[in-house]
CSV table of C-alpha atoms and ligand atoms in Angstrom, one decimal:
chain,number,residue,atom,x,y,z
A,1,MET,CA,-34.0,-107.9,160.6
A,2,ALA,CA,-32.2,-104.9,163.0
A,3,GLU,CA,-33.2,-101.1,160.6
A,4,GLN,CA,-29.9,-100.7,159.5
A,5,LYS,CA,-27.6,-98.0,160.3
A,6,THR,CA,-26.2,-95.4,158.4
A,7,GLU,CA,-22.4,-97.6,157.6
A,8,ASP,CA,-24.3,-100.5,157.3
A,9,PHE,CA,-25.4,-98.9,153.4
A,10,ARG,CA,-24.2,-102.1,151.5
A,11,VAL,CA,-25.0,-103.2,147.9
A,12,ILE,CA,-24.5,-106.9,146.3
A,13,LEU,CA,-23.4,-106.7,142.9
A,14,VAL,CA,-23.9,-109.8,141.3
A,15,GLY,CA,-21.5,-110.5,138.0
A,16,GLY,CA,-17.7,-109.8,137.9
A,17,GLY,CA,-17.9,-108.4,133.7
A,18,PRO,CA,-16.7,-105.0,133.2
A,19,VAL,CA,-19.6,-103.2,133.8
A,20,ALA,CA,-19.4,-104.7,138.3
A,21,LEU,CA,-16.0,-103.9,138.4
A,22,THR,CA,-16.2,-100.4,137.1
A,23,ALA,CA,-19.3,-100.3,139.6
A,24,ALA,CA,-17.1,-101.1,142.5
A,25,HIS,CA,-14.6,-98.6,141.5
A,26,ALA,CA,-17.4,-95.6,141.4
A,27,LEU,CA,-19.6,-97.4,144.6
A,28,SER,CA,-15.3,-97.2,146.6
A,29,LYS,CA,-15.4,-93.8,145.4
A,30,ALA,CA,-18.7,-92.8,146.7
A,31,GLY,CA,-18.2,-93.9,150.3
A,32,ILE,CA,-20.5,-97.5,149.6
A,33,ASP,CA,-19.8,-100.5,150.6
A,34,TYR,CA,-20.6,-103.2,147.7
A,35,VAL,CA,-19.2,-107.2,147.6
A,36,ILE,CA,-18.8,-108.7,144.2
A,37,LEU,CA,-20.8,-112.2,143.8
A,38,GLU,CA,-19.0,-113.2,140.2
A,39,ARG,CA,-20.5,-117.4,139.8
A,40,ARG,CA,-16.9,-118.3,137.4
A,41,ASP,CA,-13.8,-119.3,139.3
A,42,GLN,CA,-11.8,-115.5,137.7
A,43,LEU,CA,-12.4,-113.2,136.0
A,44,ASP,CA,-11.8,-113.1,131.8
A,45,VAL,CA,-8.3,-111.7,132.8
A,46,ASP,CA,-6.4,-113.8,129.8
A,47,SER,CA,-9.4,-114.5,126.8
A,48,GLY,CA,-12.1,-112.3,125.6
A,49,ALA,CA,-12.0,-110.3,122.5
A,50,SER,CA,-11.6,-106.4,122.0
A,51,VAL,CA,-13.6,-103.9,123.6
A,52,ALA,CA,-13.7,-100.2,123.5
A,53,VAL,CA,-14.0,-97.2,125.5
A,54,TRP,CA,-15.5,-94.3,124.1
A,55,PRO,CA,-14.3,-90.9,124.4
A,56,HIS,CA,-17.3,-90.3,127.3
A,57,ASN,CA,-16.5,-93.1,128.6
A,58,VAL,CA,-12.6,-92.5,129.2
A,59,ARG,CA,-13.8,-89.6,131.2
A,60,LEU,CA,-14.8,-91.9,134.1
A,61,LEU,CA,-11.5,-94.0,133.4
A,62,ASP,CA,-10.2,-90.4,134.1
A,63,GLN,CA,-12.3,-90.3,137.8
A,64,LEU,CA,-11.1,-93.6,138.4
A,65,GLY,CA,-7.4,-93.1,139.0
A,66,MET,CA,-6.9,-95.4,135.8
A,67,LEU,CA,-5.8,-93.0,133.1
A,68,ASP,CA,-2.6,-93.7,132.9
A,69,GLU,CA,-3.0,-97.2,133.0
A,70,ALA,CA,-5.4,-96.8,130.6
A,71,ASP,CA,-2.9,-94.8,127.9
A,72,ARG,CA,-0.4,-97.9,128.0
A,73,THR,CA,-2.7,-100.1,127.3
A,74,TYR,CA,-4.8,-99.5,125.0
A,75,MET,CA,-4.6,-100.3,121.3
A,76,PRO,CA,-5.0,-97.1,119.0
A,77,VAL,CA,-6.8,-98.1,116.6
A,78,LEU,CA,-6.9,-94.9,114.2
A,79,TYR,CA,-8.2,-96.0,110.4
A,80,LYS,CA,-10.9,-98.6,109.1
A,81,ARG,CA,-11.2,-99.8,105.1
A,82,ASN,CA,-14.6,-101.1,104.5
A,83,LEU,CA,-13.8,-104.4,101.9
A,84,ARG,CA,-15.7,-106.7,100.1
A,85,ARG,CA,-15.4,-110.8,99.9
A,86,ASP,CA,-12.6,-110.5,97.3
A,87,GLY,CA,-10.1,-107.6,99.6
A,88,SER,CA,-11.2,-104.8,96.6
A,89,MET,CA,-11.8,-101.7,98.3
A,90,ILE,CA,-15.9,-99.6,99.5
A,91,SER,CA,-13.8,-97.3,100.6
A,92,LYS,CA,-11.8,-95.9,103.2
A,93,SER,CA,-12.0,-93.3,106.3
A,94,ASN,CA,-10.2,-91.4,109.4
A,95,MET,CA,-13.5,-92.7,111.3
A,96,PHE,CA,-11.8,-93.6,114.8
A,97,GLU,CA,-8.9,-90.9,114.4
A,98,ALA,CA,-12.7,-88.2,114.2
A,99,MET,CA,-13.9,-89.7,117.6
A,100,GLN,CA,-10.4,-88.1,119.2
A,101,ILE,CA,-11.4,-85.2,116.6
A,102,ASN,CA,-14.7,-84.9,117.9
A,103,HIS,CA,-14.5,-85.1,121.6
A,104,GLY,CA,-10.8,-84.8,123.4
A,105,HIS,CA,-9.7,-88.0,124.3
A,106,PRO,CA,-9.0,-91.4,121.8
A,107,TRP,CA,-11.2,-94.5,121.3
A,108,MET,CA,-9.8,-97.0,122.9
A,109,CYS,CA,-9.5,-99.8,121.9
A,110,PHE,CA,-8.5,-102.7,124.3
A,111,HIS,CA,-8.0,-106.4,124.5
A,112,ARG,CA,-10.8,-107.1,126.7
A,113,ALA,CA,-8.4,-109.3,129.1
A,114,LYS,CA,-6.5,-106.5,129.5
A,115,LEU,CA,-9.5,-104.0,130.6
A,116,MET,CA,-10.7,-106.7,132.6
A,117,ASN,CA,-6.6,-106.7,134.3
A,118,MET,CA,-6.8,-103.0,134.8
A,119,LEU,CA,-10.3,-103.0,136.0
A,120,THR,CA,-9.1,-105.4,138.7
A,121,ASN,CA,-5.9,-104.7,140.1
A,122,ASN,CA,-6.5,-101.4,140.7
A,123,LEU,CA,-9.7,-102.4,143.0
A,124,PRO,CA,-9.4,-101.1,146.1
A,125,ASP,CA,-10.1,-103.8,148.1
A,126,PRO,CA,-9.6,-107.5,146.0
A,127,SER,CA,-10.9,-109.4,148.3
A,128,LYS,CA,-14.3,-107.5,147.8
A,129,VAL,CA,-14.9,-109.7,144.9
A,130,LEU,CA,-16.2,-113.5,145.7
A,131,LEU,CA,-15.3,-116.0,143.0
A,132,ASN,CA,-17.8,-119.7,142.5
A,133,LYS,CA,-20.9,-117.3,144.3
A,134,GLU,CA,-23.5,-118.2,141.4
A,135,VAL,CA,-26.4,-116.1,142.3
A,136,VAL,CA,-29.7,-118.4,142.8
A,137,SER,CA,-32.1,-116.9,144.6
A,138,ILE,CA,-32.7,-113.1,146.5
A,139,GLU,CA,-35.0,-112.7,148.9
A,140,THR,CA,-36.2,-109.0,149.9
A,141,THR,CA,-37.6,-107.4,152.8
A,142,SER,CA,-38.2,-104.6,154.5
A,143,THR,CA,-34.8,-103.4,155.1
A,144,GLY,CA,-32.5,-105.2,153.4
A,145,VAL,CA,-31.9,-107.9,150.8
A,146,THR,CA,-30.8,-111.8,151.5
A,147,VAL,CA,-28.8,-113.2,148.5
A,148,SER,CA,-28.1,-117.7,148.3
A,149,CYS,CA,-25.7,-118.7,146.5
A,150,ALA,CA,-25.4,-122.4,144.2
A,151,ASP,CA,-22.4,-122.9,147.7
A,152,LYS,CA,-25.7,-122.2,150.2
A,153,SER,CA,-23.8,-119.5,151.8
A,154,THR,CA,-26.0,-116.7,152.1
A,155,TYR,CA,-24.6,-112.4,152.2
A,156,THR,CA,-27.1,-109.4,153.2
A,157,ALA,CA,-27.4,-106.0,152.2
A,158,SER,CA,-29.9,-103.1,152.0
A,159,MET,CA,-29.7,-103.6,147.2
A,160,VAL,CA,-28.5,-105.5,144.4
A,161,ILE,CA,-27.2,-104.2,141.4
A,162,GLY,CA,-27.4,-106.9,138.6
A,163,ALA,CA,-24.6,-106.5,136.7
A,164,ASP,CA,-24.7,-110.4,135.5
A,165,GLY,CA,-25.1,-110.3,131.4
A,166,VAL,CA,-27.8,-111.8,129.2
A,167,ARG,CA,-28.9,-114.2,131.2
A,168,SER,CA,-29.3,-112.1,134.0
A,169,THR,CA,-30.2,-114.3,136.9
A,170,VAL,CA,-31.5,-111.5,139.5
A,171,ARG,CA,-33.3,-110.0,136.4
A,172,ARG,CA,-35.3,-113.7,136.3
A,173,MET,CA,-35.8,-112.9,140.1
A,174,MET,CA,-37.3,-109.9,139.6
A,175,ASN,CA,-40.1,-111.0,137.6
A,176,GLU,CA,-40.8,-113.1,139.8
A,177,GLU,CA,-41.0,-111.0,142.5
A,178,ALA,CA,-43.3,-109.3,140.6
A,179,SER,CA,-44.9,-112.2,139.7
A,180,LYS,CA,-44.4,-111.1,135.8
A,181,GLN,CA,-44.0,-112.7,132.5
A,182,PRO,CA,-40.0,-112.9,132.4
A,183,ASP,CA,-39.4,-109.3,130.3
A,184,GLU,CA,-36.6,-111.3,127.7
A,185,PRO,CA,-37.5,-109.3,125.0
A,186,PHE,CA,-33.6,-110.6,123.2
A,187,VAL,CA,-34.1,-112.3,119.6
A,188,SER,CA,-30.6,-113.4,117.5
A,189,THR,CA,-30.6,-112.2,114.3
A,190,TYR,CA,-26.7,-112.9,113.9
A,191,LYS,CA,-24.4,-115.8,115.4
A,192,GLY,CA,-20.8,-114.3,115.9
A,193,LEU,CA,-17.0,-115.8,115.9
A,194,TYR,CA,-14.7,-114.2,117.8
A,195,GLY,CA,-11.2,-113.6,119.0
A,196,TYR,CA,-7.9,-113.5,118.3
A,197,SER,CA,-4.5,-113.8,116.3
A,198,THR,CA,-0.6,-113.0,115.9
A,199,LYS,CA,-0.3,-109.9,113.4
A,200,SER,CA,0.1,-110.0,110.1
A,201,PRO,CA,2.7,-108.4,109.2
A,202,GLU,CA,2.2,-107.7,106.2
A,203,LEU,CA,-1.7,-105.6,107.3
A,204,ASP,CA,-1.1,-102.5,108.9
A,205,ALA,CA,-1.7,-101.6,112.7
A,206,ALA,CA,-4.3,-99.3,113.8
A,207,THR,CA,-6.2,-100.1,111.4
A,208,CYS,CA,-9.5,-102.1,111.6
A,209,TYR,CA,-10.7,-103.8,108.2
A,210,GLU,CA,-14.5,-104.8,107.4
A,211,THR,CA,-15.2,-106.8,105.1
A,212,HIS,CA,-18.9,-106.4,103.7
A,213,SER,CA,-21.0,-108.5,101.9
A,214,GLY,CA,-24.2,-110.4,102.0
A,215,ARG,CA,-25.3,-112.2,104.9
A,216,MET,CA,-21.9,-111.6,106.5
A,217,THR,CA,-18.8,-109.0,107.9
A,218,ILE,CA,-15.7,-109.5,109.4
A,219,GLN,CA,-14.4,-106.8,111.3
A,220,LEU,CA,-10.2,-107.3,111.7
A,221,ILE,CA,-8.5,-104.8,114.4
A,222,VAL,CA,-5.1,-104.9,113.7
A,223,ALA,CA,-3.1,-103.8,116.3
A,224,GLU,CA,0.2,-104.1,117.0
A,225,GLN,CA,0.9,-107.0,118.1
A,226,GLN,CA,-2.3,-108.8,118.2
A,227,GLN,CA,-6.0,-108.4,115.4
A,228,HIS,CA,-8.8,-109.0,116.8
A,229,PHE,CA,-11.5,-110.4,114.5
A,230,LEU,CA,-15.4,-110.9,114.6
A,231,VAL,CA,-17.0,-112.5,112.2
A,232,TYR,CA,-20.9,-112.5,111.8
A,233,GLU,CA,-22.9,-114.0,110.3
A,234,ARG,CA,-26.9,-114.0,109.7
A,235,LEU,CA,-29.0,-117.2,111.5
A,236,GLU,CA,-31.3,-118.7,109.5
A,237,LYS,CA,-34.2,-117.3,111.3
A,238,PRO,CA,-34.2,-115.0,114.3
A,239,THR,CA,-34.4,-116.7,117.6
A,240,ALA,CA,-35.5,-115.8,120.9
A,241,ASP,CA,-33.5,-119.3,122.5
A,242,ARG,CA,-30.2,-118.7,124.0
A,243,GLY,CA,-28.9,-121.2,121.7
A,244,PRO,CA,-26.0,-124.4,121.5
A,245,ARG,CA,-23.4,-124.4,123.0
A,246,PHE,CA,-20.6,-124.2,120.3
A,247,SER,CA,-18.3,-126.8,119.5
A,248,ASP,CA,-14.2,-126.3,118.0
A,249,GLU,CA,-15.7,-128.3,115.3
A,250,ASP,CA,-18.5,-125.7,114.7
A,251,LYS,CA,-15.8,-122.7,114.7
A,252,ASP,CA,-14.1,-124.9,112.6
A,253,ALA,CA,-16.7,-125.2,109.8
A,254,LEU,CA,-17.9,-121.2,110.4
A,255,ALA,CA,-14.7,-120.3,109.5
A,256,ALA,CA,-14.0,-122.3,106.9
A,257,LYS,CA,-17.4,-120.7,105.4
A,258,TYR,CA,-14.9,-117.7,104.9
A,259,ALA,CA,-11.4,-119.0,104.7
A,260,ASP,CA,-10.9,-117.3,101.9
A,261,VAL,CA,-12.3,-113.7,102.3
A,262,LYS,CA,-9.2,-111.3,101.5
A,263,PHE,CA,-7.9,-108.5,103.3
A,264,PRO,CA,-5.0,-106.0,101.4
A,265,GLY,CA,-1.7,-106.6,102.2
A,266,ARG,CA,0.7,-102.8,102.9
A,267,GLU,CA,2.6,-104.2,99.0
A,268,PRO,CA,0.7,-104.3,95.6
A,269,GLY,CA,-1.1,-107.8,94.9
A,270,GLN,CA,-0.4,-109.1,98.9
A,271,TRP,CA,-2.9,-110.7,100.5
A,272,VAL,CA,-4.1,-111.8,104.3
A,273,THR,CA,-7.4,-114.1,104.6
A,274,PHE,CA,-8.8,-115.1,106.5
A,275,ALA,CA,-7.5,-119.0,106.3
A,276,ASP,CA,-4.3,-116.8,107.9
A,277,VAL,CA,-6.7,-114.9,110.5
A,278,TRP,CA,-8.0,-118.1,112.0
A,279,ALA,CA,-4.6,-120.5,111.6
A,280,ASN,CA,-2.3,-118.2,113.9
A,281,ARG,CA,-5.8,-117.9,116.2
A,282,GLN,CA,-4.9,-118.0,120.5
A,283,TRP,CA,-8.6,-117.4,121.4
A,284,SER,CA,-11.8,-117.9,119.7
A,285,MET,CA,-15.5,-118.0,121.1
A,286,LEU,CA,-18.6,-118.2,118.8
A,287,SER,CA,-21.9,-117.6,120.2
A,288,ASN,CA,-25.9,-115.7,119.5
A,289,ILE,CA,-25.9,-112.6,119.7
A,290,GLU,CA,-29.1,-111.4,121.3
A,291,GLU,CA,-30.2,-108.2,120.2
A,292,GLY,CA,-33.1,-106.2,123.0
A,293,VAL,CA,-34.0,-103.9,126.0
A,294,VAL,CA,-35.6,-105.0,129.2
A,295,LYS,CA,-38.7,-102.8,129.9
A,296,GLN,CA,-38.4,-103.0,133.7
A,297,TRP,CA,-34.8,-102.4,134.9
A,298,HIS,CA,-35.9,-102.0,138.5
A,299,GLN,CA,-38.5,-104.8,141.1
A,300,GLY,CA,-37.8,-104.0,145.1
A,301,ARG,CA,-34.5,-103.2,146.5
A,302,CYS,CA,-32.4,-104.8,142.7
A,303,VAL,CA,-31.9,-102.6,139.9
A,304,LEU,CA,-29.9,-104.3,136.7
A,305,VAL,CA,-27.4,-102.6,135.1
A,306,GLY,CA,-25.3,-103.4,131.8
A,307,ASP,CA,-26.5,-106.3,129.4
A,308,ALA,CA,-28.6,-107.5,131.6
A,309,ALA,CA,-30.8,-104.5,130.6
A,310,HIS,CA,-29.5,-103.9,127.1
A,311,LYS,CA,-28.0,-106.2,124.7
A,312,MET,CA,-27.4,-105.1,120.8
A,313,THR,CA,-24.7,-106.3,118.3
A,314,PRO,CA,-20.9,-105.2,118.9
A,315,ASN,CA,-20.4,-103.8,115.7
A,316,THR,CA,-20.6,-100.2,116.6
A,317,GLY,CA,-18.9,-100.7,120.4
A,318,PHE,CA,-21.4,-99.9,122.1
A,319,GLY,CA,-22.6,-102.6,124.4
A,320,MET,CA,-20.3,-102.6,127.5
A,321,ASN,CA,-20.1,-98.6,127.1
A,322,SER,CA,-24.3,-98.1,128.1
A,323,GLY,CA,-23.4,-100.3,130.9
A,324,LEU,CA,-20.7,-97.4,132.3
A,325,GLN,CA,-23.4,-95.1,131.5
A,326,GLY,CA,-25.5,-97.0,133.5
A,327,VAL,CA,-23.0,-96.9,135.9
A,328,ALA,CA,-22.3,-93.4,136.3
A,329,HIS,CA,-26.1,-92.5,136.1
A,330,LEU,CA,-27.2,-95.1,139.3
A,331,VAL,CA,-24.2,-94.7,141.2
A,332,ASN,CA,-24.5,-90.7,140.9
A,333,ARG,CA,-27.9,-91.0,142.7
A,334,LEU,CA,-26.8,-93.3,145.0
A,335,HIS,CA,-24.8,-91.0,146.4
A,336,SER,CA,-27.0,-87.9,146.5
A,337,LEU,CA,-29.2,-90.1,148.2
A,338,LEU,CA,-26.7,-91.3,150.8
A,339,GLN,CA,-25.9,-88.1,150.9
A,340,THR,CA,-29.1,-86.5,152.8
A,341,ASN,CA,-30.6,-89.8,153.2
A,342,PRO,CA,-28.0,-92.6,154.7
A,343,ASN,CA,-30.2,-94.9,155.5
A,344,PRO,CA,-33.5,-94.8,152.8
A,345,ASP,CA,-35.9,-97.3,152.3
A,346,GLY,CA,-37.5,-99.4,149.8
A,347,ALA,CA,-39.6,-96.3,148.5
A,348,ALA,CA,-36.7,-94.0,148.5
A,349,LEU,CA,-34.6,-96.1,146.9
A,350,THR,CA,-37.1,-97.1,143.8
A,351,LYS,CA,-37.5,-93.2,143.3
A,352,VAL,CA,-33.6,-93.3,142.7
A,353,PHE,CA,-33.9,-96.4,140.2
A,354,THR,CA,-36.9,-95.1,138.7
A,355,GLU,CA,-34.7,-91.9,137.8
A,356,TYR,CA,-32.3,-94.3,136.9
A,357,GLN,CA,-34.2,-96.2,134.1
A,358,ALA,CA,-35.9,-92.6,132.8
A,359,ALA,CA,-32.6,-91.2,132.5
A,360,LEU,CA,-31.7,-94.2,130.1
A,361,ILE,CA,-33.5,-96.3,128.4
A,362,LYS,CA,-34.5,-94.4,125.7
A,363,ASN,CA,-30.9,-93.7,124.8
A,364,SER,CA,-30.4,-97.4,125.1
A,365,LYS,CA,-33.3,-98.1,122.9
A,366,THR,CA,-31.7,-95.6,120.4
A,367,THR,CA,-28.4,-97.6,121.2
A,368,VAL,CA,-29.6,-101.1,120.8
A,369,ASP,CA,-31.3,-99.8,117.1
A,370,MET,CA,-28.4,-98.5,115.9
A,371,ALA,CA,-26.5,-100.8,116.2
A,372,GLY,CA,-28.4,-103.5,114.7
A,373,LEU,CA,-28.6,-101.3,111.8
A,374,TYR,CA,-25.2,-100.9,111.0
A,375,THR,CA,-24.9,-105.6,111.5
A,376,ARG,CA,-27.5,-105.8,108.7
A,377,LEU,CA,-27.0,-102.7,106.2
A,378,VAL,CA,-22.8,-103.6,106.1
A,379,ALA,CA,-24.3,-107.4,105.8
A,380,TRP,CA,-26.7,-106.4,103.1
A,381,ASP,CA,-29.5,-107.6,104.4
A,382,ASN,CA,-31.3,-106.4,101.8
A,383,PRO,CA,-30.6,-105.2,97.7
A,384,VAL,CA,-31.2,-101.2,99.0
A,385,TRP,CA,-28.9,-101.4,101.8
A,386,LYS,CA,-26.2,-103.5,99.8
A,387,PHE,CA,-26.1,-100.1,97.2
A,388,LEU,CA,-26.6,-97.5,99.7
A,389,ASP,CA,-23.1,-99.8,101.3
A,390,GLN,CA,-21.5,-99.9,97.9
A,391,TYR,CA,-22.2,-96.6,95.7
A,392,PHE,CA,-24.0,-94.6,97.5
A,393,LEU,CA,-22.2,-94.1,101.5
A,394,PRO,CA,-18.3,-94.1,99.8
A,395,TYR,CA,-19.7,-90.4,98.4
A,396,VAL,CA,-20.6,-88.8,101.7
A,397,ASN,CA,-17.6,-90.3,104.0
A,398,GLY,CA,-20.3,-92.6,105.0
A,399,ASP,CA,-17.9,-93.8,108.5
A,400,VAL,CA,-17.3,-90.1,109.2
A,401,THR,CA,-20.9,-88.8,108.8
A,402,SER,CA,-22.4,-91.4,110.8
A,403,LEU,CA,-20.0,-91.3,113.5
A,404,ASN,CA,-20.8,-87.4,113.7
A,405,MET,CA,-24.4,-87.6,112.7
A,406,LEU,CA,-25.3,-90.8,115.1
A,407,MET,CA,-23.0,-92.0,117.6
A,408,SER,CA,-21.0,-88.7,118.5
A,409,PRO,CA,-24.3,-86.9,119.5
A,410,ILE,CA,-24.9,-90.6,121.8
A,411,VAL,CA,-20.6,-89.9,122.8
A,412,GLN,CA,-22.3,-85.6,123.7
A,413,LYS,CA,-25.3,-87.2,126.5
A,414,GLY,CA,-22.0,-89.1,128.2
A,415,VAL,CA,-22.3,-88.2,131.9
A,416,PRO,CA,-18.9,-88.2,134.2
A,417,LEU,CA,-18.9,-88.8,137.7
A,418,ASP,CA,-20.7,-85.6,139.7
A,419,PHE,CA,-19.2,-86.3,142.7
A,420,LEU,CA,-15.0,-86.4,141.1
A,421,GLN,CA,-13.2,-84.4,140.5
A,422,GLU,CA,-12.3,-84.7,136.2
A,423,ASN,CA,-8.2,-84.3,136.4
A,424,ALA,CA,-8.0,-83.8,132.4
A,425,TYR,CA,-10.9,-83.5,131.2
A,426,LYS,CA,-10.8,-82.7,127.4
A,427,THR,CA,-13.5,-82.0,124.5
A,428,GLY,CA,-13.0,-81.9,121.4
A,429,LYS,CA,-14.7,-80.3,118.4
A,430,TYR,CA,-18.6,-81.5,119.5
A,431,SER,CA,-18.8,-80.6,123.2
A,432,TYR,CA,-20.3,-82.8,126.0
A,433,HIS,CA,-24.2,-81.7,127.8
A,434,THR,CA,-22.6,-82.4,130.7
A,435,GLY,CA,-19.1,-80.5,131.3
A,436,GLN,CA,-15.9,-80.9,133.2
A,437,ALA,CA,-17.1,-82.5,137.2
A,438,THR,CA,-16.1,-80.6,139.8
A,439,ILE,CA,-16.1,-81.9,143.6
A,440,LYS,CA,-19.2,-80.2,144.8
A,441,VAL,CA,-18.7,-79.9,148.4
A,442,ALA,CA,-21.4,-80.9,151.1
B,1,LIG,C1,-16.7,-110.0,120.4
B,1,LIG,C2,-17.2,-108.4,121.0
B,1,LIG,C3,-17.3,-107.4,121.4
B,1,LIG,C4,-17.4,-106.3,122.2
B,1,LIG,N1,-16.7,-105.1,121.3
B,1,LIG,C5,-17.2,-104.0,122.2
B,1,LIG,C6,-16.7,-103.2,122.7
B,1,LIG,O1,-15.7,-102.7,121.6
B,1,LIG,N2,-17.0,-102.0,123.1
B,1,LIG,C7,-18.4,-102.2,123.8
B,1,LIG,O2,-19.2,-101.3,124.6
B,1,LIG,N3,-18.6,-103.2,124.0
B,1,LIG,C8,-18.5,-104.5,123.2
B,1,LIG,N4,-19.3,-105.9,123.7
B,1,LIG,C9,-20.2,-105.5,123.9
B,1,LIG,C10,-20.3,-106.4,125.7
B,1,LIG,O3,-18.5,-107.6,126.0
B,1,LIG,C11,-21.0,-106.3,126.5
B,1,LIG,O4,-21.7,-104.9,127.1
B,1,LIG,C12,-20.4,-106.0,128.3
B,1,LIG,O5,-19.4,-107.7,128.3
B,1,LIG,C13,-21.1,-106.6,129.2
B,1,LIG,O6,-20.7,-105.8,130.5
B,1,LIG,P1,-21.6,-106.5,132.0
B,1,LIG,O7,-20.7,-106.7,133.1
B,1,LIG,O8,-22.7,-106.1,132.0
B,1,LIG,O9,-22.2,-108.4,130.9
B,1,LIG,P2,-20.6,-109.3,131.5
B,1,LIG,O10,-19.9,-109.3,130.4
B,1,LIG,O11,-21.6,-110.4,130.5
B,1,LIG,O12,-20.4,-110.1,132.4
B,1,LIG,C14,-21.9,-110.5,133.6
B,1,LIG,C15,-20.7,-111.0,134.8
B,1,LIG,O13,-22.0,-111.8,135.6
B,1,LIG,C16,-21.7,-113.3,136.1
B,1,LIG,N5,-22.8,-114.2,136.0
B,1,LIG,C17,-24.2,-114.3,135.1
B,1,LIG,N6,-24.7,-114.7,136.1
B,1,LIG,C18,-24.9,-115.3,137.2
B,1,LIG,C19,-25.1,-115.6,138.7
B,1,LIG,N7,-26.5,-116.0,138.8
B,1,LIG,N8,-24.4,-115.2,139.6
B,1,LIG,C20,-23.5,-114.9,140.1
B,1,LIG,N9,-22.4,-114.5,138.6
B,1,LIG,C21,-23.1,-114.3,137.6
B,1,LIG,C22,-21.2,-113.7,134.5
B,1,LIG,O14,-20.5,-115.1,134.7
B,1,LIG,C23,-20.2,-112.8,134.0
B,1,LIG,O15,-18.6,-112.7,134.7
B,1,LIG,C24,-18.6,-106.6,122.7
B,1,LIG,C25,-18.9,-107.8,122.7
B,1,LIG,C26,-18.5,-108.9,122.0
B,1,LIG,C27,-18.9,-110.7,121.9
């Protein structure tokens, strides 16, 4: 293969999820050419549960020119009510409002389809998103990579970013290239039934109702038009298997088990049950929920971001956010490298990938553990947590205290893209370790 010229440096992004799309925006702003290969015939632009962007990543939306649209699109969530299965109140808080007080930007909870639409529609060159491209193999040479798809098409580039989710093909290829045992640390202890329904008029908007109970939890995030539900149920035993492809009958059966779960309406004595929520559903999905952090995030000219590298339970809403931070760390380093070395060899890329992994892996583990702990606490995994959750945490304003002590420190570590201006920089009670981004003059 001929030596590549500066302007030939190109990235293949495998996967078209929210992390890959954000990477596409960041690469584009960094002046780095890319193409997205997505195996499905469309992006998730008309389905999906809720997905929240934490304030440190709202900073990225600002830098990538999508803050105004995000402001118009997200579903405000301010309050939280912790309930027992019979609807009785354990405690309530303004945890989500406190995120904005702590960090300046709000906690932006989106219908996933709307976030995906925003990310897709704002791409400067939509022709760079190629659908029906299932990546099946990657060949690495001394000067680049050749990626092959199931339809026999091939693409060449300088490097690959594997943003292809928890069952990552890029990760499998990396392990094969390194002749390593599969680096597949993922274990599912819970399964999740999630989706959305029309809003129950009896419930308050901008509120997350959270049912705490033995072996199960429900989060019901109520917005003006829709409500998004996540039912977590502990599996009989943890499994490293992907789990079955659940049918509609499986979903109905799980929903029926929790049909009696009650959410208090606005008027005294008024109740909405999970049966009501389920009856009005517009979209749903049931799957096992994997947890784990991959040991090695790069090999040769391939590097992983997002769920391909780390996967957690969704309770704390940090999964995609961790991936977005991965994008910022990786693209900052690639941009910086290409300023001084427009045609980096494999060793230069490995250095960047190593630094990227080193900057993030500890935080990723903390985030996965924290999400896992919260999942188990509210599902009363043992009698101590059942007691603490009902009788101790309410007295110390557990929601806001855990936000301040555990989650805000993660947000504070968030980095912006260091080669772009941050126009709407905001900070709150807690400052960011890396403050407002200003364009560096070369
Ligand atoms: C119910 C629920 C609620 C959640 N809420 C939040 C939240 O509030 N905040 C938060 O931060 N996170 C949340 N998460 C987690 C979040 O959804 C994930 O972390 C996020 O989707 C990961 O994005 P990704 O782009 O890395 O991977 P994915 O979204 O999994 O996308 C991977 C893409 O790669 C494609 N792909 C796979 N293999 C190949 C291949 N061989 N070739 C080409 N393409 C391929 C797939 O089709 C897919 O489009 C939630 C998750 C769930 C289930």
